[in-house]
Coordinates of C-alpha atoms in Angstrom, one line a residue:
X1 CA 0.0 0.0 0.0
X2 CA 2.7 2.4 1.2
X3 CA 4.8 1.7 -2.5
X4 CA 1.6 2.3 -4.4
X5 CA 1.1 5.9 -2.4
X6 CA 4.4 6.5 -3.2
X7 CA 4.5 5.2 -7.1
X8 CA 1.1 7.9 -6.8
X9 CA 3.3 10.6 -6.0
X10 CA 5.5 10.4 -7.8
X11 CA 3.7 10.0 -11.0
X12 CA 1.6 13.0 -9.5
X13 CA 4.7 15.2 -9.3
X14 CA 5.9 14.2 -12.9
X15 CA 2.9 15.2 -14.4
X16 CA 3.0 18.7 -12.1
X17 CA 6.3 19.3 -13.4
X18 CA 5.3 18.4 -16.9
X19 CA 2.4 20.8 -17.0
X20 CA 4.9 23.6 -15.5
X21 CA 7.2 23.1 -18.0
X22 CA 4.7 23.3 -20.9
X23 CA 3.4 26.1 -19.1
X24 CA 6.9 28.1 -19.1
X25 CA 6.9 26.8 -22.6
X26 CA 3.9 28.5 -23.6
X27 CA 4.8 31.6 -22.1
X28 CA 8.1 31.9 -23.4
X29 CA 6.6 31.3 -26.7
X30 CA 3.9 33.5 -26.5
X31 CA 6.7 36.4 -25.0
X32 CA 9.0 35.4 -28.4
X33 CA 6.1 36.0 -30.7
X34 CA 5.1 39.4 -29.2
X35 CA 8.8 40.2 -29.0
X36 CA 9.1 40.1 -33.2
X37 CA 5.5 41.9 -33.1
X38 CA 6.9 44.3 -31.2
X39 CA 10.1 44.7 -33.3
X40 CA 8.2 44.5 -36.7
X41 CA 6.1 47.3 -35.3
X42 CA 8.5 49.8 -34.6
X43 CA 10.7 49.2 -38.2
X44 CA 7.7 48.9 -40.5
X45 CA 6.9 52.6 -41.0
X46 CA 11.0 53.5 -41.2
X47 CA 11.1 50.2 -44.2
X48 CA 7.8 52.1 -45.9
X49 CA 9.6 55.3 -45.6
X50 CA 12.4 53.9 -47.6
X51 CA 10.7 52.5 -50.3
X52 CA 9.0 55.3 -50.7
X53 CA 12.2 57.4 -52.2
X54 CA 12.2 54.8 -54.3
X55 CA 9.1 55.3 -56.2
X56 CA 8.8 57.7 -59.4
X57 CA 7.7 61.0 -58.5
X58 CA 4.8 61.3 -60.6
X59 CA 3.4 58.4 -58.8
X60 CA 1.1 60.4 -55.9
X61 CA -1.6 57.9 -56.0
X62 CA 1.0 55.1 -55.8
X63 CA 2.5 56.6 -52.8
X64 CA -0.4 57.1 -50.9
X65 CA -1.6 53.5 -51.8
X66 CA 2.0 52.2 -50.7
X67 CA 2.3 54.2 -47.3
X68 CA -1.8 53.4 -46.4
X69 CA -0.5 50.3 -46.7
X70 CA 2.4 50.1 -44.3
X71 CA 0.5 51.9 -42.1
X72 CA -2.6 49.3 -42.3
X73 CA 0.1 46.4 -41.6
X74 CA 1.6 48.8 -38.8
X75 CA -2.1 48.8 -37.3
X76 CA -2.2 45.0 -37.4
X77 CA 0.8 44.5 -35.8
X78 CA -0.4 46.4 -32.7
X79 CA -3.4 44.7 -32.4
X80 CA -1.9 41.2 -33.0
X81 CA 0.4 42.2 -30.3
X82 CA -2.4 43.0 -28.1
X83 CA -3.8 39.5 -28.9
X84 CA -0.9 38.6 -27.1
X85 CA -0.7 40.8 -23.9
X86 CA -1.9 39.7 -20.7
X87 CA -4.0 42.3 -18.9
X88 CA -3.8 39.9 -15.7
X89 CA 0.1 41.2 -15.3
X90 CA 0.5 44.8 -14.2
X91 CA 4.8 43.7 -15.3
X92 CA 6.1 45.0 -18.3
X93 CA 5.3 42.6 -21.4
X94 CA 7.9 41.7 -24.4
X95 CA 10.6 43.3 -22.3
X96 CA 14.3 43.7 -24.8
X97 CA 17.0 45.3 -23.8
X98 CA 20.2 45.9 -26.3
X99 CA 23.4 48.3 -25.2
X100 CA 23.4 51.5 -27.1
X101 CA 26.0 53.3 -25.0
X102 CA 27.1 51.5 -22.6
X103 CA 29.7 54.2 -21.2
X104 CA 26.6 56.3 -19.9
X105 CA 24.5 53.7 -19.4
X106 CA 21.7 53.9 -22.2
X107 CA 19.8 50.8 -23.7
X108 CA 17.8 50.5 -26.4
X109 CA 15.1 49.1 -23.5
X110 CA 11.4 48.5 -25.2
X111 CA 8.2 47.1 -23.9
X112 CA 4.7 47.8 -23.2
X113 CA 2.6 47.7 -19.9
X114 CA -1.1 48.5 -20.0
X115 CA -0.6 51.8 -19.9
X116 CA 1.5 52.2 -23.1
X117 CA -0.2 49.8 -25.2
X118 CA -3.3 52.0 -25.6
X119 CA -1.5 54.7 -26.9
X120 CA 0.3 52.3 -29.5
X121 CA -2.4 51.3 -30.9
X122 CA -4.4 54.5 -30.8
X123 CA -0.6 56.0 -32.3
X124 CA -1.3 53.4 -35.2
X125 CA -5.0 53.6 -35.6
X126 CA -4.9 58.0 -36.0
X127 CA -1.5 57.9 -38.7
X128 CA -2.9 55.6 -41.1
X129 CA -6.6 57.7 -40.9
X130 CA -4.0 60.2 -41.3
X131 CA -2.4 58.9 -44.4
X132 CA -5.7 57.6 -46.0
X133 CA -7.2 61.5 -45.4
X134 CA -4.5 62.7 -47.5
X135 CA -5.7 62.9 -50.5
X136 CA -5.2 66.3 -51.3
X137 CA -1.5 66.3 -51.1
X138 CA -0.5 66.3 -54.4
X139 CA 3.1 68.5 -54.2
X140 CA 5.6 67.2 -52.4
X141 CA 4.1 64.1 -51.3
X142 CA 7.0 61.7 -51.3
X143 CA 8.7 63.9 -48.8
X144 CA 5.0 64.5 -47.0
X145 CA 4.3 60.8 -46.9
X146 CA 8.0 59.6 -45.7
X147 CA 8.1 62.0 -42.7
X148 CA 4.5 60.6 -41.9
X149 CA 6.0 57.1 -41.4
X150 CA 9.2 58.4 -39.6
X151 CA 7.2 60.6 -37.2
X152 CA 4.8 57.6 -37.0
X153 CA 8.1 55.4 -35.8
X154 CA 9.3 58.4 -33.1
X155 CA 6.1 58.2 -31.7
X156 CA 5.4 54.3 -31.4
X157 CA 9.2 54.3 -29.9
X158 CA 8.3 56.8 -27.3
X159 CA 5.7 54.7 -26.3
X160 CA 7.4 52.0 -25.9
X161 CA 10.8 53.1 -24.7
X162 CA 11.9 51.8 -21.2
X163 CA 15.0 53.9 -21.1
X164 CA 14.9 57.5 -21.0
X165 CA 17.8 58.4 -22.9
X166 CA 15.5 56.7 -25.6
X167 CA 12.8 58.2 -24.7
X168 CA 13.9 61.4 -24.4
X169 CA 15.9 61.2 -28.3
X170 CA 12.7 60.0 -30.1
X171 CA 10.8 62.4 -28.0
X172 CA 13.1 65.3 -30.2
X173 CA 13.1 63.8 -32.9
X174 CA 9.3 63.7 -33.3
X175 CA 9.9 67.9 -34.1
X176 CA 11.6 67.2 -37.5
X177 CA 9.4 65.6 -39.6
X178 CA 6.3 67.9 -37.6
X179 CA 8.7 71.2 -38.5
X180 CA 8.7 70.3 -42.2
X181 CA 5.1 69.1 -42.4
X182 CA 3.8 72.2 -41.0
X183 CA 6.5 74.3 -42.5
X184 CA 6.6 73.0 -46.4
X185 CA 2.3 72.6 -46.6
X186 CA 0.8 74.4 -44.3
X187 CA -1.4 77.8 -44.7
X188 CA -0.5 81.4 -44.9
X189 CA 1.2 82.1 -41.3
X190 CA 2.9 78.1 -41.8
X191 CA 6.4 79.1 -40.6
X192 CA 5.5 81.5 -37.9
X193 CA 3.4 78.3 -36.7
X194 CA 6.2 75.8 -37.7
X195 CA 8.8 77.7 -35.5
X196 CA 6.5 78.7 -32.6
X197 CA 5.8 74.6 -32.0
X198 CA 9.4 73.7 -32.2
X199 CA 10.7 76.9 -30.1
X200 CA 7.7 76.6 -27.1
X201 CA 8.7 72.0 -27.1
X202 CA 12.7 72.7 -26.9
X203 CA 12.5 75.6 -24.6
X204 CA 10.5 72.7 -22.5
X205 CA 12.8 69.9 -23.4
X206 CA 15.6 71.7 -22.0
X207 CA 14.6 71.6 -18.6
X208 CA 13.4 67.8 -18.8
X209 CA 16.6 66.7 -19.7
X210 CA 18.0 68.6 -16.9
X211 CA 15.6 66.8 -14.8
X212 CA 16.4 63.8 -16.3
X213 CA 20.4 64.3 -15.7
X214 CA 19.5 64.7 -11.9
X215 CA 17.9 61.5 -11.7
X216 CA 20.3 59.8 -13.6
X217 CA 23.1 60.9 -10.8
X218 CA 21.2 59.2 -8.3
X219 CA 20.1 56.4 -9.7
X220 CA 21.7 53.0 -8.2
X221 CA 22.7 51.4 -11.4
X222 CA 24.1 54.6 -12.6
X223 CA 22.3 54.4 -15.5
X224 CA 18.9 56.0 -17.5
X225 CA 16.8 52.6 -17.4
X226 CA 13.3 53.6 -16.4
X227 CA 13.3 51.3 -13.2
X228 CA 16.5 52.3 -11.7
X229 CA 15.8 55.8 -12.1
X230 CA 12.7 55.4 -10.3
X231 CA 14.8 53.1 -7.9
X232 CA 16.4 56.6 -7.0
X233 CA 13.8 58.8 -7.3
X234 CA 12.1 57.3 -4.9
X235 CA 14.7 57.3 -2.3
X236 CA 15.3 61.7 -2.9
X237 CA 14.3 63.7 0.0
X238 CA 10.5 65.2 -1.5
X239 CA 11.9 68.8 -1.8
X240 CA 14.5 67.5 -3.9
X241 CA 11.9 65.3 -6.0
X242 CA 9.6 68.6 -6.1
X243 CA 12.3 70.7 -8.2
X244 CA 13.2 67.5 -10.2
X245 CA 9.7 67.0 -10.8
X246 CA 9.1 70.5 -11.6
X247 CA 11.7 70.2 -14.9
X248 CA 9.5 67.4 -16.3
X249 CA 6.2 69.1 -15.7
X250 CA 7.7 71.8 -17.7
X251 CA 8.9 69.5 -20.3
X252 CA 5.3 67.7 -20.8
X253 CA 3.0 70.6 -20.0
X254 CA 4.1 72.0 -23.1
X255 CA 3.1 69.1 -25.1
X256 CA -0.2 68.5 -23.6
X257 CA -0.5 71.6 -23.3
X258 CA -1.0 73.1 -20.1
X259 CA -2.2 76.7 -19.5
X260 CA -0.1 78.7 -19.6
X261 CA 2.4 76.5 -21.9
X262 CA -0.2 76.4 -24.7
X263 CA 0.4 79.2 -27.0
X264 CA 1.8 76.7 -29.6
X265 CA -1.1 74.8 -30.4
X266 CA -3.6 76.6 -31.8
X267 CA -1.7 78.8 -34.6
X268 CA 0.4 75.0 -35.2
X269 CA -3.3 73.4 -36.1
X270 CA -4.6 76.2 -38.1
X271 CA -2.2 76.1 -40.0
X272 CA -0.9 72.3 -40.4
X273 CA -2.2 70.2 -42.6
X274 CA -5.8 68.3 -41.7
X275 CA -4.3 65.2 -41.4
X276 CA -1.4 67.0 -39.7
X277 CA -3.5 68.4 -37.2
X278 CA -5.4 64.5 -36.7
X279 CA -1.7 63.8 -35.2
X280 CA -0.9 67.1 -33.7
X281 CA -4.6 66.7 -31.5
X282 CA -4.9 62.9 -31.3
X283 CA -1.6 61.6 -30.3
X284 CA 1.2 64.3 -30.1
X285 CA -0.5 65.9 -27.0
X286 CA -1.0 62.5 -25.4
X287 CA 2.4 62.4 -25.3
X288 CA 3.0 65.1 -22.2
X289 CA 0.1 63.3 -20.8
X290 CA 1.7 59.8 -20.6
X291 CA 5.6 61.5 -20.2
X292 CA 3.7 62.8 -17.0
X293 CA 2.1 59.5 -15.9
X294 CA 6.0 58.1 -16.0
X295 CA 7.4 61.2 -14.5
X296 CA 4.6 60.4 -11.5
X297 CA 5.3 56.9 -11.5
X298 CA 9.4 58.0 -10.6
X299 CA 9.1 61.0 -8.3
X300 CA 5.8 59.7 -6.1
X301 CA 6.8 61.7 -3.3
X302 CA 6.9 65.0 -5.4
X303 CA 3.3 64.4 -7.0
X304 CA 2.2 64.1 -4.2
X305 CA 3.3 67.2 -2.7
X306 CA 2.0 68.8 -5.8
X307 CA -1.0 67.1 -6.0
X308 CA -3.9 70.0 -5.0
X309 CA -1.5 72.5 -7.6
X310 CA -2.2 69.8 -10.0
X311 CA -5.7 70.0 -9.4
X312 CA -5.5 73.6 -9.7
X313 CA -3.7 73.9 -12.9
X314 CA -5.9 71.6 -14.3
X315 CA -9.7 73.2 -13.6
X316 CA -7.4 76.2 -15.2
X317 CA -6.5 74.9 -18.5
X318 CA -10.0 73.0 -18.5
X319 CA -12.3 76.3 -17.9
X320 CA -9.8 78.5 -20.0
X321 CA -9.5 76.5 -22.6
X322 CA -13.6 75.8 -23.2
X323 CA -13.8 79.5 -22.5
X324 CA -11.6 80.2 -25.8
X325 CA -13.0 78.0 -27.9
X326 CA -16.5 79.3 -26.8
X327 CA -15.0 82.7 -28.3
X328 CA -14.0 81.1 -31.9
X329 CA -15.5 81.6 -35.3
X330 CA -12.7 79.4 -36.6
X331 CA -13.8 75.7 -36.5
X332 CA -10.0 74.8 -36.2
X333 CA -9.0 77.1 -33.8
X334 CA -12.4 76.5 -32.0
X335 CA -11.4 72.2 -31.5
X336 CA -7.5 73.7 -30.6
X337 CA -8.7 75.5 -27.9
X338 CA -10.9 72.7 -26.9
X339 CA -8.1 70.0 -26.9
X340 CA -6.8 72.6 -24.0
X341 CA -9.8 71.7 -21.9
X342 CA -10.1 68.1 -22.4
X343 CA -6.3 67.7 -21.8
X344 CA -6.9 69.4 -18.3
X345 CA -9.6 66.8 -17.7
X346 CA -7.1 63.9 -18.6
X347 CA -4.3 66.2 -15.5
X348 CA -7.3 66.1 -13.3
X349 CA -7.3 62.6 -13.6
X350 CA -3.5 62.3 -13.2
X351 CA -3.8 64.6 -10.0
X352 CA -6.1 62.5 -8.1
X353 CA -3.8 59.6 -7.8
X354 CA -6.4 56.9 -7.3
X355 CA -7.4 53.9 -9.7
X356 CA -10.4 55.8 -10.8
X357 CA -8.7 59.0 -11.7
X358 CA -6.4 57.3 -13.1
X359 CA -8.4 55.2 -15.6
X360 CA -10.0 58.1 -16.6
X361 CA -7.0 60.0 -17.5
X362 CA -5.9 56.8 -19.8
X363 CA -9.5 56.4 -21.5
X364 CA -9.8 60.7 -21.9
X365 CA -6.5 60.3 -23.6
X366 CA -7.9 57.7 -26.2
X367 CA -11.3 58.7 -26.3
X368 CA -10.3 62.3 -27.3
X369 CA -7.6 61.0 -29.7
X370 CA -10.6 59.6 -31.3
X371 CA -12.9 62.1 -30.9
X372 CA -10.5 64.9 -32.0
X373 CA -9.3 62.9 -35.1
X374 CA -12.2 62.9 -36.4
X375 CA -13.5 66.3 -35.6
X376 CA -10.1 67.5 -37.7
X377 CA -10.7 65.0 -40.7
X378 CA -14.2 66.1 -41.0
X379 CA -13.4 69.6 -40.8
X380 CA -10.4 69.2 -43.5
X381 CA -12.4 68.1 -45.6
X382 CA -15.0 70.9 -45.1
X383 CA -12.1 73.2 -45.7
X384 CA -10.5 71.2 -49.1
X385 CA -14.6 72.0 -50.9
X386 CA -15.3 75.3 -49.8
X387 CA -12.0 76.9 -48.6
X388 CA -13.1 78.2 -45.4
X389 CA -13.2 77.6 -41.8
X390 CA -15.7 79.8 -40.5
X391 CA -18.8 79.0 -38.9
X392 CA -21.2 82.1 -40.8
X393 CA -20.4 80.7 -43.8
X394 CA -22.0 77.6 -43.7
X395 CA -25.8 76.4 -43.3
X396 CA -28.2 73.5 -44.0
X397 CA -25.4 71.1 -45.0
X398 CA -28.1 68.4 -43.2
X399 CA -30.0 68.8 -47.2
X400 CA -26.8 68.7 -49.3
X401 CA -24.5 66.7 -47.2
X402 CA -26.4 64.4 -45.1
X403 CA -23.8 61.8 -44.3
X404 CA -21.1 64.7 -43.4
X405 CA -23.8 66.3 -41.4
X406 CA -24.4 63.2 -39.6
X407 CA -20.7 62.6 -38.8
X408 CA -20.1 66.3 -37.9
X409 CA -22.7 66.6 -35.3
X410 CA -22.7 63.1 -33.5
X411 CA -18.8 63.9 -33.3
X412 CA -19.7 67.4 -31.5
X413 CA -21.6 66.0 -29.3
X414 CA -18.6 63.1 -28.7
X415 CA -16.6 66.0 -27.8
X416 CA -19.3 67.0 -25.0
X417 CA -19.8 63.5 -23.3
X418 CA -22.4 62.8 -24.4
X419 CA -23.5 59.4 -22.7
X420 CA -23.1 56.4 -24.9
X421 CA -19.7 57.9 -25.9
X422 CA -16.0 57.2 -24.9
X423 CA -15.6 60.5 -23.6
X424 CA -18.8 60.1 -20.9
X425 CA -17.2 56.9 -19.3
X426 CA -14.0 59.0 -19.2
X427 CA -15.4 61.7 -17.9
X428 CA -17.4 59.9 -15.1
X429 CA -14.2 57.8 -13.9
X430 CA -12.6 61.7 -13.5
X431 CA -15.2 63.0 -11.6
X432 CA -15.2 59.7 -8.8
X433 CA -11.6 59.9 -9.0
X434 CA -11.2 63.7 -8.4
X435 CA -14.6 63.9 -6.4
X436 CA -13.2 61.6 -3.4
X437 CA -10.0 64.2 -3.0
X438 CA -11.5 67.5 -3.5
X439 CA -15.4 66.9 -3.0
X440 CA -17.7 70.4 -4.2
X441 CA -14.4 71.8 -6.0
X442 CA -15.8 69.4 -8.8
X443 CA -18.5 71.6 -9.9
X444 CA -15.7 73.7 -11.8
X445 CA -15.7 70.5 -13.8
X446 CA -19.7 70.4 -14.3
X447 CA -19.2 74.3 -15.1
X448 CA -16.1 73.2 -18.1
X449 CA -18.8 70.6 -19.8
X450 CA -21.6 73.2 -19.9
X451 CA -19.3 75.7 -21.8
X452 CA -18.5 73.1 -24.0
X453 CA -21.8 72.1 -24.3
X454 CA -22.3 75.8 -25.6
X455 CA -20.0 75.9 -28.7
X456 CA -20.3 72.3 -29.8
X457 CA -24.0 73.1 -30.0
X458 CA -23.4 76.6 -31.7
X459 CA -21.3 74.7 -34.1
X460 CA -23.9 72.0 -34.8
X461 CA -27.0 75.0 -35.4
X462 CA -24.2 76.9 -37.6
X463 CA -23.6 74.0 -39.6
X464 CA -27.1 72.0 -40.3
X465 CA -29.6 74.8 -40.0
X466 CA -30.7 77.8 -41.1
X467 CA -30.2 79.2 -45.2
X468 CA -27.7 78.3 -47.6
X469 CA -25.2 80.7 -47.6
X470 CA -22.3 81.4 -50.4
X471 CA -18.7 80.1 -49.7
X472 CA -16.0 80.6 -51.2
X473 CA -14.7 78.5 -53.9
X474 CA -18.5 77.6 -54.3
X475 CA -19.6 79.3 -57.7
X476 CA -21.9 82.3 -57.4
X477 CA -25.4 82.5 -56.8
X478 CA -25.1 78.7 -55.8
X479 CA -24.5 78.6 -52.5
X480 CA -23.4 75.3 -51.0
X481 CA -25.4 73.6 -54.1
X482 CA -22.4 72.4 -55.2
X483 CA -21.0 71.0 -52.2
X484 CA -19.9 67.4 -52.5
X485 CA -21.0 64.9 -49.8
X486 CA -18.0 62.5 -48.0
X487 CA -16.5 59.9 -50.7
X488 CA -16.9 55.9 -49.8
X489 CA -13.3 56.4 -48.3
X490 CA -13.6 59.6 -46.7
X491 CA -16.9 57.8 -45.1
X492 CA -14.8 54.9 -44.7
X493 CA -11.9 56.7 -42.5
X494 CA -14.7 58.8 -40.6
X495 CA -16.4 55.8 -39.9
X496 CA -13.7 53.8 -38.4
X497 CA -12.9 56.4 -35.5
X498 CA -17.0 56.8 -35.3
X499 CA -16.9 53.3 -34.4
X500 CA -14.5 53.2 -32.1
X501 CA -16.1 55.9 -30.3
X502 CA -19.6 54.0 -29.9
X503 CA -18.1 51.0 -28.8
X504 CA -16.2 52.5 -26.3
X505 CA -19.0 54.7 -24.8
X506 CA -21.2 51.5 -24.6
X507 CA -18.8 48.0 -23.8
X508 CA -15.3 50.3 -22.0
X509 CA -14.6 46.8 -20.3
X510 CA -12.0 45.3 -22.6
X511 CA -10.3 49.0 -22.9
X512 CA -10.7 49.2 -18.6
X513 CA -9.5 45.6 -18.5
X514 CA -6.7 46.1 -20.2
X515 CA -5.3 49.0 -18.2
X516 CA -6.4 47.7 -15.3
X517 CA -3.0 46.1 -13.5
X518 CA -1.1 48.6 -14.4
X519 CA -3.2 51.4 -13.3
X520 CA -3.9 49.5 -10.2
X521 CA 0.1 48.7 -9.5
X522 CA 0.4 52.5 -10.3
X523 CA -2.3 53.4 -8.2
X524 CA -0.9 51.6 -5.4
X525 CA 2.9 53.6 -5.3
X526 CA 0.6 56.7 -3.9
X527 CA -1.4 55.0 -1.0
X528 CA 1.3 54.6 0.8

């Protein structure tokens, strides 16, 4: 009996070790796989760019075709990639590390927690919108097309970076390819707008990588690896972390922007190029946002200490901003000014330094990457048939254009929070998260949606009621007769970030799941 128990357990144990090694087997296969997923992302754009000088110059409708394609197959890499993340871990996924200069300690360190992966694929999802919207490009469009796919490979690196000497160098070198976009096609005031954007983002990157050098001298391993830095951080006395802290703030608020480090944006998205500004509204400002989500994440002790000026700054930039674009006859200015207050709702979230807040900041920063895309494609191509911008000039296009009237006023009302859209679950995660900190002080946030209530709903009476009125470019005496409805692609692109939209203002879950861990694990550094 007692050799049979025995000849039991043993058998018993084989079979637990078995299953444990195909389990580590599984694992490590599944990390391999979304290790080359992760590497395929990041050079596919750069290889697209590269065939592109390669192509006759005549052949506009071939480059678009070639780089909508690389950036389709850039798209499907990020969500094959997420097929393979598990939300369960709050660790960082498909973790490389290769020395790039080993004498100061820097890395080419990539990887994706469940806090960066949302931005990748949102990244992916708004350039090739971007590229398929670009169908008015017709001079220069090799070079317009190429620096689409390199500034599309800055940004997925910054993403994914786990090294801040990366970070920080694709972070800069996202301003060359946005310099000449803005600078070789924009409109009239293109270089004043060109040199403003790079001038205000350097003036901040100076003082984050001063910040950066600080933390790098106390960091244990000496080097500029996210996680030893934030080793050190940590251990700083929270005066010191304040000032350090300050530098970065300085560094991201720019790029979010915060009031009063806005003064870039809205002259840079008159003026860029629609599809430009798709970039410039959906992802480039989400970049300060998530910068300052790391910063927080390294320095707890200082954002902490800051946490009620946080607040502060934020109601700010969030009444301010709605308040300007209220004031707007320019559609583009009008959603620039309006990114400014939805970017303060995404630092109210970051202030409140709970899971709630938290999660709201992340789903505000894809929900208005959505909503914001599409509110600059739609208005491009308003601009590219009448050749203008301003609200008087327009009325009825709900007879004329019906599906562009459609798209153009459920996307104002996006921008709102209105419920069944991505912005209201955002929105409502903010409020809990901000409400259990700073209680009745929330009402300036009720007082930010009303005003933006105001001029989404002036837009939306400007636009699909009232007379016909002449346009320019729009022969005489015809009024808006003329004007030509959205295209099956135009529809096509509109309707993809429409649908993304819906589904995330009525089933968040798999979007909440998936940032869940991490935002909890982050969560967690500030309840101590």
């Amino acid at each position: 009996m007692v050799a049979k128990a025995a000849n039991t357990g043993i058998i018993a144990g084989i079979i637990v070790a078995h299953e444990k090694k195909n389990f580590k087997g599984v694992r490590f296969a599944v990390r391999q796989r979304g290790l080359a997923m992760l590497k395929t992302l990041l050079l596919l754009p750069l290889l697209g760019a590269v065939l592109l000088t390669l192509l006759p110059g005549r052949s506009v409708d071939l480059m678009r075709y070639l780089a909508s394609a690389v950036a389709a197959a850039t798209a499907l890499c990020a969500f094959l990639l997420l097929a393979n993340f598990d939300s369960t871990s709050a660790e960082i996924q498909f973790f490389d590390t290769r020395p790039w200069n080993p004498r100061v300690g820097s890395n080419l360190a990539l990887g994706v927690d469940g806090i960066s992966l949302p931005m990748v694929l949102l990244a992916t999802l708004l350039c090739f919108v971007a590229i398929v919207s670009s169908t008015g490009i017709r001079s220069g469009a090799r070079l317009y097309f190429s620096l689409l796919l390199v500034l599309e490979t800055a940004l997925l690196i910054v993403f994914t970076a786990r090294d801040w000497s990366l970070f920080y160098v694709c972070w800069e070198l996202t301003l060359i390819p946005l310099f000449f976009l803005i600078d070789r096609l924009g409109g009239a005031n293109r270089h004043r707008a060109a040199l403003n954007f790079v001038l205000y983002t350097l003036g901040g990157s100076v003082f984050m990588l001063i910040a950066l050098l600080l933390l790098y001298d106390v960091a244990p391993g000496h080097s500029f690896a996210m996680a030893d830095m934030a080793a050190g951080g940590a251990q700083l006395p929270v005066n010191t972390q304040v000032l350090i802290f300050l530098g970065l703030l300085l560094g991201f608020g720019v790029k979010m922007p915060i009031v009063p480090l806005h003064g870039w944006l809205p002259l840079a998205h008159v003026e860029a190029p629609s599809p430009i500004s798709i970039l410039l509204s959906g992802i480039l400002l989400k970049m300060g946002a998530y910068g300052l989500i790391r910063a927080a994440a390294t320095l707890p002790g200082a954002v902490q200490a800051l946490q009620d000026w946080l607040a502060l700054l934020a109601l700010i930039s969030l009444i301010y901003g709605a308040v300007l674009a209220w004031r707007q006859t320019d559609l583009k200015a009008m959603i620039a000014y309006s990114s400014v207050s939805h970017m303060g709702v995404v630092l109210l979230g970051i202030a409140a330094l709970n899971q709630a807040g938290l999660s709201g900041a992340l789903t505000q920063m894809v929900a208005h990457g959505l909503v914001a895309g599409l509110l600059f494609l739609l208005i491009g191509l308003l601009y590219e048939r009448t050749h203008s911008r301003e609200l008087a000039a327009y009325g009825s296009l709900n007879r004329i254009a019906p599906r562009f009237a459609v798209f153009i006023v459920f996307t104002l009302l996006a921008s709102v929070g209105l419920p069944g859209t991505a912005g209201f679950i955002a929105e409502l995660q903010v409020l809990v998260g901000a409400y259990s900190r700073w209680h009745g002080w929330m009402a300036v946030l009720s007082i930010g949606v009303l005003i933006s209530a105001a001029y989404a709903l002036r837009a939306i009476r400007c636009l699909s009621t009232g007379p016909e009125r002449p346009v320019a470019g729009v022969p005489a005496g015809a009024g808006l007769a003329t004007f030509v409805d959205l295209k099956r692609s135009e529809t096509a692109a509109a309707g993809l970030l429409t649908t993304g939209v819906v589904i995330l203002g009525f089933y968040p879950a798999p979007l909440l799941r998936l940032m869940a861990s991490s935002v909890a694990s982050l969560a967690q550094q500030f309840t101590h």
